[in-house]
């Protein structure tokens, strides 16, 4: 039976929208989706300022173009990933194949762990570059919002990785419980021929196993 594998007891059932919205994992995905929008949208809109000495606008984080580009890239990919995993989470209870569920959970686990690490790097880079920024023309509120929501994104993705790991462990536990060795399962019916003595219950002694009387002396035939 595969109906209880990887936390989907209603495989093949109807979609429960209310239950789906109330799941902690769904709430975290919406939060991660919103945090990603704040980060990359704020960098795109207010993350560059015009310089008095150079014609091209510069990144507000100590004029480090790589810092702004990194934040935008991580935010956009996180935004797209949240949308994709929300669709998979909604469709997940209708999947009855254990291998497909395992692939989805494993992908969620690795991606969430990777983006937890990348968001932590993003937060550290932006916070460090902001601490070295001295230009008075930089929009401070926008910079602080980017750094703050980068940290929030790190926390939300860390929780998503935790929930994905718990679902993966639950799936392995469900698979192990579905298989029981008949040799050690007390509920498994015994073989019909097994007895306490080890001999088949319907066994009868062979008539040829009885000791036969030894023949007498040899008598030659009369001629």
JSON list of C-alpha atoms in Angstrom, two decimals:
[
{"chain": "A", "resi": 1, "resn": "UNK", "atom": "CA", "xyz": [0.00, 0.00, 0.00]},
{"chain": "A", "resi": 2, "resn": "UNK", "atom": "CA", "xyz": [1.33, 3.43, -0.92]},
{"chain": "A", "resi": 3, "resn": "UNK", "atom": "CA", "xyz": [-1.50, 5.66, 0.35]},
{"chain": "A", "resi": 4, "resn": "UNK", "atom": "CA", "xyz": [0.40, 6.67, 3.50]},
{"chain": "A", "resi": 5, "resn": "UNK", "atom": "CA", "xyz": [3.81, 7.29, 1.98]},
{"chain": "A", "resi": 6, "resn": "UNK", "atom": "CA", "xyz": [5.54, 10.65, 2.55]},
{"chain": "A", "resi": 7, "resn": "UNK", "atom": "CA", "xyz": [2.71, 12.21, 4.52]},
{"chain": "A", "resi": 8, "resn": "UNK", "atom": "CA", "xyz": [-0.10, 11.98, 1.96]},
{"chain": "A", "resi": 9, "resn": "UNK", "atom": "CA", "xyz": [-2.81, 9.73, 3.45]},
{"chain": "A", "resi": 10, "resn": "UNK", "atom": "CA", "xyz": [-5.41, 10.84, 0.90]},
{"chain": "A", "resi": 11, "resn": "UNK", "atom": "CA", "xyz": [-3.62, 9.83, -2.29]},
{"chain": "A", "resi": 12, "resn": "UNK", "atom": "CA", "xyz": [-5.98, 10.13, -5.20]},
{"chain": "A", "resi": 13, "resn": "UNK", "atom": "CA", "xyz": [-8.50, 12.15, -3.15]},
{"chain": "A", "resi": 14, "resn": "UNK", "atom": "CA", "xyz": [-9.96, 15.58, -3.72]},
{"chain": "A", "resi": 15, "resn": "UNK", "atom": "CA", "xyz": [-8.03, 18.77, -3.11]},
{"chain": "A", "resi": 16, "resn": "UNK", "atom": "CA", "xyz": [-8.64, 20.26, 0.35]},
{"chain": "A", "resi": 17, "resn": "UNK", "atom": "CA", "xyz": [-8.02, 23.98, -0.14]},
{"chain": "A", "resi": 18, "resn": "UNK", "atom": "CA", "xyz": [-8.71, 24.96, 3.47]},
{"chain": "A", "resi": 19, "resn": "UNK", "atom": "CA", "xyz": [-6.39, 22.29, 4.84]},
{"chain": "A", "resi": 20, "resn": "UNK", "atom": "CA", "xyz": [-3.75, 23.20, 2.29]},
{"chain": "A", "resi": 21, "resn": "UNK", "atom": "CA", "xyz": [-3.78, 26.90, 3.26]},
{"chain": "A", "resi": 22, "resn": "UNK", "atom": "CA", "xyz": [-3.49, 26.09, 6.98]},
{"chain": "A", "resi": 23, "resn": "UNK", "atom": "CA", "xyz": [-0.40, 23.92, 6.59]},
{"chain": "A", "resi": 24, "resn": "UNK", "atom": "CA", "xyz": [2.73, 25.49, 8.16]},
{"chain": "A", "resi": 25, "resn": "UNK", "atom": "CA", "xyz": [4.72, 24.62, 5.05]},
{"chain": "A", "resi": 26, "resn": "UNK", "atom": "CA", "xyz": [2.26, 26.50, 2.82]},
{"chain": "A", "resi": 27, "resn": "UNK", "atom": "CA", "xyz": [2.39, 29.57, 5.07]},
{"chain": "A", "resi": 28, "resn": "UNK", "atom": "CA", "xyz": [6.19, 29.51, 5.01]},
{"chain": "A", "resi": 29, "resn": "UNK", "atom": "CA", "xyz": [6.22, 29.29, 1.22]},
{"chain": "A", "resi": 30, "resn": "UNK", "atom": "CA", "xyz": [3.97, 32.36, 0.93]},
{"chain": "A", "resi": 31, "resn": "UNK", "atom": "CA", "xyz": [6.21, 34.22, 3.38]},
{"chain": "A", "resi": 32, "resn": "UNK", "atom": "CA", "xyz": [9.34, 33.22, 1.48]},
{"chain": "A", "resi": 33, "resn": "UNK", "atom": "CA", "xyz": [7.65, 34.29, -1.75]},
{"chain": "A", "resi": 34, "resn": "UNK", "atom": "CA", "xyz": [6.82, 37.72, -0.26]},
{"chain": "A", "resi": 35, "resn": "UNK", "atom": "CA", "xyz": [10.29, 38.17, 1.24]},
{"chain": "A", "resi": 36, "resn": "UNK", "atom": "CA", "xyz": [11.91, 37.40, -2.10]},
{"chain": "A", "resi": 37, "resn": "UNK", "atom": "CA", "xyz": [9.74, 40.01, -3.83]},
{"chain": "A", "resi": 38, "resn": "UNK", "atom": "CA", "xyz": [10.75, 42.65, -1.28]},
{"chain": "A", "resi": 39, "resn": "UNK", "atom": "CA", "xyz": [14.45, 41.91, -1.73]},
{"chain": "A", "resi": 40, "resn": "UNK", "atom": "CA", "xyz": [14.77, 41.85, -5.51]},
{"chain": "A", "resi": 41, "resn": "UNK", "atom": "CA", "xyz": [12.08, 44.50, -6.15]},
{"chain": "A", "resi": 42, "resn": "UNK", "atom": "CA", "xyz": [13.66, 46.96, -3.72]},
{"chain": "A", "resi": 43, "resn": "UNK", "atom": "CA", "xyz": [17.11, 46.41, -5.18]},
{"chain": "A", "resi": 44, "resn": "UNK", "atom": "CA", "xyz": [15.76, 46.89, -8.68]},
{"chain": "A", "resi": 45, "resn": "UNK", "atom": "CA", "xyz": [13.80, 50.03, -7.82]},
{"chain": "A", "resi": 46, "resn": "UNK", "atom": "CA", "xyz": [16.01, 51.73, -5.22]},
{"chain": "A", "resi": 47, "resn": "UNK", "atom": "CA", "xyz": [19.22, 49.75, -5.11]},
{"chain": "A", "resi": 48, "resn": "UNK", "atom": "CA", "xyz": [21.11, 51.98, -7.54]},
{"chain": "A", "resi": 49, "resn": "UNK", "atom": "CA", "xyz": [21.91, 55.69, -7.22]},
{"chain": "A", "resi": 50, "resn": "UNK", "atom": "CA", "xyz": [23.46, 58.11, -9.65]},
{"chain": "A", "resi": 51, "resn": "UNK", "atom": "CA", "xyz": [27.04, 59.07, -9.05]},
{"chain": "A", "resi": 52, "resn": "UNK", "atom": "CA", "xyz": [28.36, 62.61, -9.48]},
{"chain": "A", "resi": 53, "resn": "UNK", "atom": "CA", "xyz": [31.57, 61.36, -10.97]},
{"chain": "A", "resi": 54, "resn": "UNK", "atom": "CA", "xyz": [30.36, 58.47, -13.14]},
{"chain": "A", "resi": 55, "resn": "UNK", "atom": "CA", "xyz": [27.48, 58.36, -15.63]},
{"chain": "A", "resi": 56, "resn": "UNK", "atom": "CA", "xyz": [26.29, 54.87, -14.67]},
{"chain": "A", "resi": 57, "resn": "UNK", "atom": "CA", "xyz": [24.29, 54.36, -11.45]},
{"chain": "A", "resi": 58, "resn": "UNK", "atom": "CA", "xyz": [26.07, 52.55, -8.64]},
{"chain": "A", "resi": 59, "resn": "UNK", "atom": "CA", "xyz": [24.86, 49.94, -6.17]},
{"chain": "A", "resi": 60, "resn": "UNK", "atom": "CA", "xyz": [23.89, 51.42, -2.81]},
{"chain": "A", "resi": 61, "resn": "UNK", "atom": "CA", "xyz": [25.88, 48.74, -0.98]},
{"chain": "A", "resi": 62, "resn": "UNK", "atom": "CA", "xyz": [29.31, 50.36, -1.05]},
{"chain": "A", "resi": 63, "resn": "UNK", "atom": "CA", "xyz": [29.04, 50.64, -4.85]},
{"chain": "A", "resi": 64, "resn": "UNK", "atom": "CA", "xyz": [29.51, 46.89, -5.17]},
{"chain": "A", "resi": 65, "resn": "UNK", "atom": "CA", "xyz": [27.69, 45.80, -8.30]},
{"chain": "A", "resi": 66, "resn": "UNK", "atom": "CA", "xyz": [28.13, 42.12, -7.37]},
{"chain": "A", "resi": 67, "resn": "UNK", "atom": "CA", "xyz": [26.21, 42.62, -4.10]},
{"chain": "A", "resi": 68, "resn": "UNK", "atom": "CA", "xyz": [23.13, 44.01, -5.85]},
{"chain": "A", "resi": 69, "resn": "UNK", "atom": "CA", "xyz": [23.31, 41.46, -8.66]},
{"chain": "A", "resi": 70, "resn": "UNK", "atom": "CA", "xyz": [23.59, 38.60, -6.18]},
{"chain": "A", "resi": 71, "resn": "UNK", "atom": "CA", "xyz": [20.57, 39.79, -4.19]},
{"chain": "A", "resi": 72, "resn": "UNK", "atom": "CA", "xyz": [18.44, 40.16, -7.33]},
{"chain": "A", "resi": 73, "resn": "UNK", "atom": "CA", "xyz": [19.42, 36.72, -8.68]},
{"chain": "A", "resi": 74, "resn": "UNK", "atom": "CA", "xyz": [18.75, 34.91, -5.39]},
{"chain": "A", "resi": 75, "resn": "UNK", "atom": "CA", "xyz": [15.47, 36.72, -4.92]},
{"chain": "A", "resi": 76, "resn": "UNK", "atom": "CA", "xyz": [14.13, 36.03, -8.41]},
{"chain": "A", "resi": 77, "resn": "UNK", "atom": "CA", "xyz": [15.03, 32.33, -8.26]},
{"chain": "A", "resi": 78, "resn": "UNK", "atom": "CA", "xyz": [13.51, 32.02, -4.79]},
{"chain": "A", "resi": 79, "resn": "UNK", "atom": "CA", "xyz": [10.32, 33.68, -6.04]},
{"chain": "A", "resi": 80, "resn": "UNK", "atom": "CA", "xyz": [10.03, 31.21, -8.94]},
{"chain": "A", "resi": 81, "resn": "UNK", "atom": "CA", "xyz": [10.88, 28.24, -6.73]},
{"chain": "A", "resi": 82, "resn": "UNK", "atom": "CA", "xyz": [8.18, 29.16, -4.21]},
{"chain": "A", "resi": 83, "resn": "UNK", "atom": "CA", "xyz": [5.59, 29.25, -6.97]},
{"chain": "A", "resi": 84, "resn": "UNK", "atom": "CA", "xyz": [6.71, 25.87, -8.31]},
{"chain": "A", "resi": 85, "resn": "UNK", "atom": "CA", "xyz": [6.75, 24.16, -4.91]},
{"chain": "A", "resi": 86, "resn": "UNK", "atom": "CA", "xyz": [3.34, 25.59, -4.04]},
{"chain": "A", "resi": 87, "resn": "UNK", "atom": "CA", "xyz": [1.92, 23.91, -7.14]},
{"chain": "A", "resi": 88, "resn": "UNK", "atom": "CA", "xyz": [3.67, 20.64, -6.25]},
{"chain": "A", "resi": 89, "resn": "UNK", "atom": "CA", "xyz": [2.39, 20.81, -2.67]},
{"chain": "A", "resi": 90, "resn": "UNK", "atom": "CA", "xyz": [-1.15, 21.27, -3.91]},
{"chain": "A", "resi": 91, "resn": "UNK", "atom": "CA", "xyz": [-0.85, 18.35, -6.33]},
{"chain": "A", "resi": 92, "resn": "UNK", "atom": "CA", "xyz": [1.10, 16.12, -3.93]},
{"chain": "A", "resi": 93, "resn": "UNK", "atom": "CA", "xyz": [-1.86, 14.36, -2.19]},
{"chain": "A", "resi": 94, "resn": "UNK", "atom": "CA", "xyz": [-3.14, 13.16, -5.58]},
{"chain": "A", "resi": 95, "resn": "UNK", "atom": "CA", "xyz": [0.11, 11.39, -6.44]},
{"chain": "A", "resi": 96, "resn": "UNK", "atom": "CA", "xyz": [-0.12, 7.67, -5.67]},
{"chain": "A", "resi": 97, "resn": "UNK", "atom": "CA", "xyz": [3.37, 6.69, -6.83]},
{"chain": "A", "resi": 98, "resn": "UNK", "atom": "CA", "xyz": [5.88, 6.45, -3.97]},
{"chain": "A", "resi": 99, "resn": "UNK", "atom": "CA", "xyz": [8.87, 7.11, -6.23]},
{"chain": "A", "resi": 100, "resn": "UNK", "atom": "CA", "xyz": [7.40, 10.35, -7.57]},
{"chain": "A", "resi": 101, "resn": "UNK", "atom": "CA", "xyz": [6.70, 11.52, -4.03]},
{"chain": "A", "resi": 102, "resn": "UNK", "atom": "CA", "xyz": [10.23, 10.68, -3.01]},
{"chain": "A", "resi": 103, "resn": "UNK", "atom": "CA", "xyz": [11.66, 12.71, -5.90]},
{"chain": "A", "resi": 104, "resn": "UNK", "atom": "CA", "xyz": [9.53, 15.73, -4.97]},
{"chain": "A", "resi": 105, "resn": "UNK", "atom": "CA", "xyz": [10.44, 15.57, -1.27]},
{"chain": "A", "resi": 106, "resn": "UNK", "atom": "CA", "xyz": [14.12, 15.03, -2.02]},
{"chain": "A", "resi": 107, "resn": "UNK", "atom": "CA", "xyz": [14.17, 17.95, -4.44]},
{"chain": "A", "resi": 108, "resn": "UNK", "atom": "CA", "xyz": [12.41, 20.15, -1.91]},
{"chain": "A", "resi": 109, "resn": "UNK", "atom": "CA", "xyz": [14.90, 19.17, 0.79]},
{"chain": "A", "resi": 110, "resn": "UNK", "atom": "CA", "xyz": [18.02, 19.86, -1.28]},
{"chain": "A", "resi": 111, "resn": "UNK", "atom": "CA", "xyz": [16.70, 23.09, -2.79]},
{"chain": "A", "resi": 112, "resn": "UNK", "atom": "CA", "xyz": [15.53, 24.44, 0.58]},
{"chain": "A", "resi": 113, "resn": "UNK", "atom": "CA", "xyz": [18.87, 23.60, 2.19]},
{"chain": "A", "resi": 114, "resn": "UNK", "atom": "CA", "xyz": [20.77, 25.21, -0.68]},
{"chain": "A", "resi": 115, "resn": "UNK", "atom": "CA", "xyz": [18.69, 28.38, -0.60]},
{"chain": "A", "resi": 116, "resn": "UNK", "atom": "CA", "xyz": [19.05, 28.59, 3.16]},
{"chain": "A", "resi": 117, "resn": "UNK", "atom": "CA", "xyz": [22.79, 28.73, 2.67]},
{"chain": "A", "resi": 118, "resn": "UNK", "atom": "CA", "xyz": [22.58, 31.18, -0.24]},
{"chain": "A", "resi": 119, "resn": "UNK", "atom": "CA", "xyz": [20.28, 33.54, 1.67]},
{"chain": "A", "resi": 120, "resn": "UNK", "atom": "CA", "xyz": [22.66, 33.46, 4.62]},
{"chain": "A", "resi": 121, "resn": "UNK", "atom": "CA", "xyz": [25.52, 34.42, 2.30]},
{"chain": "A", "resi": 122, "resn": "UNK", "atom": "CA", "xyz": [23.34, 37.16, 0.81]},
{"chain": "A", "resi": 123, "resn": "UNK", "atom": "CA", "xyz": [22.53, 38.57, 4.24]},
{"chain": "A", "resi": 124, "resn": "UNK", "atom": "CA", "xyz": [26.17, 38.52, 5.32]},
{"chain": "A", "resi": 125, "resn": "UNK", "atom": "CA", "xyz": [27.39, 40.19, 2.10]},
{"chain": "A", "resi": 126, "resn": "UNK", "atom": "CA", "xyz": [24.74, 42.91, 2.10]},
{"chain": "A", "resi": 127, "resn": "UNK", "atom": "CA", "xyz": [25.14, 43.65, 5.81]},
{"chain": "A", "resi": 128, "resn": "UNK", "atom": "CA", "xyz": [28.91, 43.83, 5.48]},
{"chain": "A", "resi": 129, "resn": "UNK", "atom": "CA", "xyz": [28.82, 46.11, 2.44]},
{"chain": "A", "resi": 130, "resn": "UNK", "atom": "CA", "xyz": [26.20, 48.33, 4.05]},
{"chain": "A", "resi": 131, "resn": "UNK", "atom": "CA", "xyz": [28.43, 48.77, 7.11]},
{"chain": "A", "resi": 132, "resn": "UNK", "atom": "CA", "xyz": [31.14, 50.14, 4.80]},
{"chain": "A", "resi": 133, "resn": "UNK", "atom": "CA", "xyz": [28.81, 52.48, 2.91]},
{"chain": "A", "resi": 134, "resn": "UNK", "atom": "CA", "xyz": [29.49, 56.17, 3.67]},
{"chain": "A", "resi": 135, "resn": "UNK", "atom": "CA", "xyz": [27.68, 58.00, 0.87]},
{"chain": "A", "resi": 136, "resn": "UNK", "atom": "CA", "xyz": [24.95, 60.32, 2.23]},
{"chain": "A", "resi": 137, "resn": "UNK", "atom": "CA", "xyz": [22.93, 60.02, -0.99]},
{"chain": "A", "resi": 138, "resn": "UNK", "atom": "CA", "xyz": [22.13, 56.36, -0.38]},
{"chain": "A", "resi": 139, "resn": "UNK", "atom": "CA", "xyz": [18.48, 55.60, 0.57]},
{"chain": "A", "resi": 140, "resn": "UNK", "atom": "CA", "xyz": [19.09, 54.14, 4.02]},
{"chain": "A", "resi": 141, "resn": "UNK", "atom": "CA", "xyz": [15.55, 52.84, 4.54]},
{"chain": "A", "resi": 142, "resn": "UNK", "atom": "CA", "xyz": [15.67, 50.79, 1.34]},
{"chain": "A", "resi": 143, "resn": "UNK", "atom": "CA", "xyz": [19.08, 49.37, 2.22]},
{"chain": "A", "resi": 144, "resn": "UNK", "atom": "CA", "xyz": [17.96, 48.37, 5.71]},
{"chain": "A", "resi": 145, "resn": "UNK", "atom": "CA", "xyz": [14.81, 46.77, 4.31]},
{"chain": "A", "resi": 146, "resn": "UNK", "atom": "CA", "xyz": [16.86, 44.69, 1.87]},
{"chain": "A", "resi": 147, "resn": "UNK", "atom": "CA", "xyz": [19.21, 43.48, 4.60]},
{"chain": "A", "resi": 148, "resn": "UNK", "atom": "CA", "xyz": [16.35, 42.74, 7.00]},
{"chain": "A", "resi": 149, "resn": "UNK", "atom": "CA", "xyz": [14.27, 40.76, 4.54]},
{"chain": "A", "resi": 150, "resn": "UNK", "atom": "CA", "xyz": [17.34, 38.85, 3.42]},
{"chain": "A", "resi": 151, "resn": "UNK", "atom": "CA", "xyz": [17.64, 37.65, 7.00]},
{"chain": "A", "resi": 152, "resn": "UNK", "atom": "CA", "xyz": [13.93, 36.83, 7.14]},
{"chain": "A", "resi": 153, "resn": "UNK", "atom": "CA", "xyz": [14.34, 34.82, 3.94]},
{"chain": "A", "resi": 154, "resn": "UNK", "atom": "CA", "xyz": [17.18, 32.87, 5.51]},
{"chain": "A", "resi": 155, "resn": "UNK", "atom": "CA", "xyz": [14.97, 31.96, 8.47]},
{"chain": "A", "resi": 156, "resn": "UNK", "atom": "CA", "xyz": [11.96, 30.98, 6.34]},
{"chain": "A", "resi": 157, "resn": "UNK", "atom": "CA", "xyz": [14.00, 28.77, 4.03]},
{"chain": "A", "resi": 158, "resn": "UNK", "atom": "CA", "xyz": [15.71, 27.14, 7.02]},
{"chain": "A", "resi": 159, "resn": "UNK", "atom": "CA", "xyz": [12.28, 26.20, 8.36]},
{"chain": "A", "resi": 160, "resn": "UNK", "atom": "CA", "xyz": [11.25, 24.91, 4.93]},
{"chain": "A", "resi": 161, "resn": "UNK", "atom": "CA", "xyz": [14.35, 22.71, 4.88]},
{"chain": "A", "resi": 162, "resn": "UNK", "atom": "CA", "xyz": [13.43, 21.38, 8.33]},
{"chain": "A", "resi": 163, "resn": "UNK", "atom": "CA", "xyz": [9.87, 20.52, 7.27]},
{"chain": "A", "resi": 164, "resn": "UNK", "atom": "CA", "xyz": [11.16, 18.86, 4.09]},
{"chain": "A", "resi": 165, "resn": "UNK", "atom": "CA", "xyz": [13.56, 16.76, 6.17]},
{"chain": "A", "resi": 166, "resn": "UNK", "atom": "CA", "xyz": [10.75, 15.70, 8.50]},
{"chain": "A", "resi": 167, "resn": "UNK", "atom": "CA", "xyz": [8.61, 14.66, 5.51]},
{"chain": "A", "resi": 168, "resn": "UNK", "atom": "CA", "xyz": [11.53, 12.70, 4.11]},
{"chain": "A", "resi": 169, "resn": "UNK", "atom": "CA", "xyz": [12.01, 10.87, 7.42]},
{"chain": "A", "resi": 170, "resn": "UNK", "atom": "CA", "xyz": [8.29, 10.17, 7.64]},
{"chain": "A", "resi": 171, "resn": "UNK", "atom": "CA", "xyz": [8.34, 8.69, 4.14]},
{"chain": "A", "resi": 172, "resn": "UNK", "atom": "CA", "xyz": [11.17, 6.34, 5.01]},
{"chain": "A", "resi": 173, "resn": "UNK", "atom": "CA", "xyz": [9.36, 5.27, 8.17]},
{"chain": "A", "resi": 174, "resn": "UNK", "atom": "CA", "xyz": [6.15, 4.60, 6.22]},
{"chain": "A", "resi": 175, "resn": "UNK", "atom": "CA", "xyz": [8.01, 2.50, 3.68]},
{"chain": "A", "resi": 176, "resn": "UNK", "atom": "CA", "xyz": [9.69, 0.44, 6.42]},
{"chain": "A", "resi": 177, "resn": "UNK", "atom": "CA", "xyz": [6.37, -0.21, 8.15]},
{"chain": "A", "resi": 178, "resn": "UNK", "atom": "CA", "xyz": [4.75, -1.44, 4.97]},
{"chain": "A", "resi": 179, "resn": "UNK", "atom": "CA", "xyz": [7.13, -4.41, 4.71]},
{"chain": "A", "resi": 180, "resn": "UNK", "atom": "CA", "xyz": [7.16, -7.04, 7.45]},
{"chain": "A", "resi": 181, "resn": "UNK", "atom": "CA", "xyz": [9.22, -10.18, 7.25]},
{"chain": "A", "resi": 182, "resn": "UNK", "atom": "CA", "xyz": [6.86, -13.20, 7.52]},
{"chain": "A", "resi": 183, "resn": "UNK", "atom": "CA", "xyz": [9.52, -15.07, 9.47]},
{"chain": "A", "resi": 184, "resn": "UNK", "atom": "CA", "xyz": [9.32, -12.59, 12.36]},
{"chain": "A", "resi": 185, "resn": "UNK", "atom": "CA", "xyz": [5.72, -11.44, 12.06]},
{"chain": "A", "resi": 186, "resn": "UNK", "atom": "CA", "xyz": [3.60, -13.21, 14.73]},
{"chain": "A", "resi": 187, "resn": "UNK", "atom": "CA", "xyz": [0.40, -12.44, 12.82]},
{"chain": "A", "resi": 188, "resn": "UNK", "atom": "CA", "xyz": [1.59, -14.30, 9.75]},
{"chain": "A", "resi": 189, "resn": "UNK", "atom": "CA", "xyz": [-0.14, -17.74, 9.55]},
{"chain": "A", "resi": 190, "resn": "UNK", "atom": "CA", "xyz": [2.18, -20.69, 10.12]},
{"chain": "A", "resi": 191, "resn": "UNK", "atom": "CA", "xyz": [2.86, -23.24, 7.45]},
{"chain": "A", "resi": 192, "resn": "UNK", "atom": "CA", "xyz": [0.21, -26.03, 7.41]},
{"chain": "A", "resi": 193, "resn": "UNK", "atom": "CA", "xyz": [2.78, -28.75, 7.82]},
{"chain": "A", "resi": 194, "resn": "UNK", "atom": "CA", "xyz": [4.74, -27.24, 10.73]},
{"chain": "A", "resi": 195, "resn": "UNK", "atom": "CA", "xyz": [4.53, -29.03, 14.12]},
{"chain": "A", "resi": 196, "resn": "UNK", "atom": "CA", "xyz": [6.31, -28.66, 17.42]},
{"chain": "A", "resi": 197, "resn": "UNK", "atom": "CA", "xyz": [8.51, -31.64, 16.63]},
{"chain": "A", "resi": 198, "resn": "UNK", "atom": "CA", "xyz": [9.52, -30.20, 13.27]},
{"chain": "A", "resi": 199, "resn": "UNK", "atom": "CA", "xyz": [7.84, -32.97, 11.28]},
{"chain": "A", "resi": 200, "resn": "UNK", "atom": "CA", "xyz": [4.87, -32.41, 8.97]},
{"chain": "A", "resi": 201, "resn": "UNK", "atom": "CA", "xyz": [1.51, -32.71, 10.73]},
{"chain": "A", "resi": 202, "resn": "UNK", "atom": "CA", "xyz": [0.05, -35.14, 8.20]},
{"chain": "A", "resi": 203, "resn": "UNK", "atom": "CA", "xyz": [3.16, -37.28, 7.92]},
{"chain": "A", "resi": 204, "resn": "UNK", "atom": "CA", "xyz": [2.82, -41.06, 8.25]},
{"chain": "A", "resi": 205, "resn": "UNK", "atom": "CA", "xyz": [5.69, -43.40, 8.68]},
{"chain": "A", "resi": 206, "resn": "UNK", "atom": "CA", "xyz": [6.73, -45.12, 5.53]},
{"chain": "A", "resi": 207, "resn": "UNK", "atom": "CA", "xyz": [5.87, -48.81, 5.46]},
{"chain": "A", "resi": 208, "resn": "UNK", "atom": "CA", "xyz": [9.41, -49.55, 4.32]},
{"chain": "A", "resi": 209, "resn": "UNK", "atom": "CA", "xyz": [10.96, -48.01, 7.41]},
{"chain": "A", "resi": 210, "resn": "UNK", "atom": "CA", "xyz": [9.82, -50.89, 9.68]},
{"chain": "A", "resi": 211, "resn": "UNK", "atom": "CA", "xyz": [12.41, -53.45, 10.56]},
{"chain": "A", "resi": 212, "resn": "UNK", "atom": "CA", "xyz": [11.89, -56.57, 8.53]},
{"chain": "A", "resi": 213, "resn": "UNK", "atom": "CA", "xyz": [12.67, -60.01, 9.87]},
{"chain": "A", "resi": 214, "resn": "UNK", "atom": "CA", "xyz": [15.91, -61.45, 8.68]},
{"chain": "A", "resi": 215, "resn": "UNK", "atom": "CA", "xyz": [15.44, -64.43, 6.28]},
{"chain": "A", "resi": 216, "resn": "UNK", "atom": "CA", "xyz": [16.35, -67.91, 7.41]},
{"chain": "A", "resi": 217, "resn": "UNK", "atom": "CA", "xyz": [19.14, -70.10, 6.12]},
{"chain": "A", "resi": 218, "resn": "UNK", "atom": "CA", "xyz": [19.41, -70.59, 2.41]},
{"chain": "A", "resi": 219, "resn": "UNK", "atom": "CA", "xyz": [17.56, -73.72, 1.18]},
{"chain": "A", "resi": 220, "resn": "UNK", "atom": "CA", "xyz": [18.69, -74.99, -2.19]},
{"chain": "A", "resi": 221, "resn": "UNK", "atom": "CA", "xyz": [15.86, -76.07, -4.50]},
{"chain": "A", "resi": 222, "resn": "UNK", "atom": "CA", "xyz": [15.28, -79.84, -4.80]},
{"chain": "A", "resi": 223, "resn": "UNK", "atom": "CA", "xyz": [16.26, -81.50, -8.04]}
]
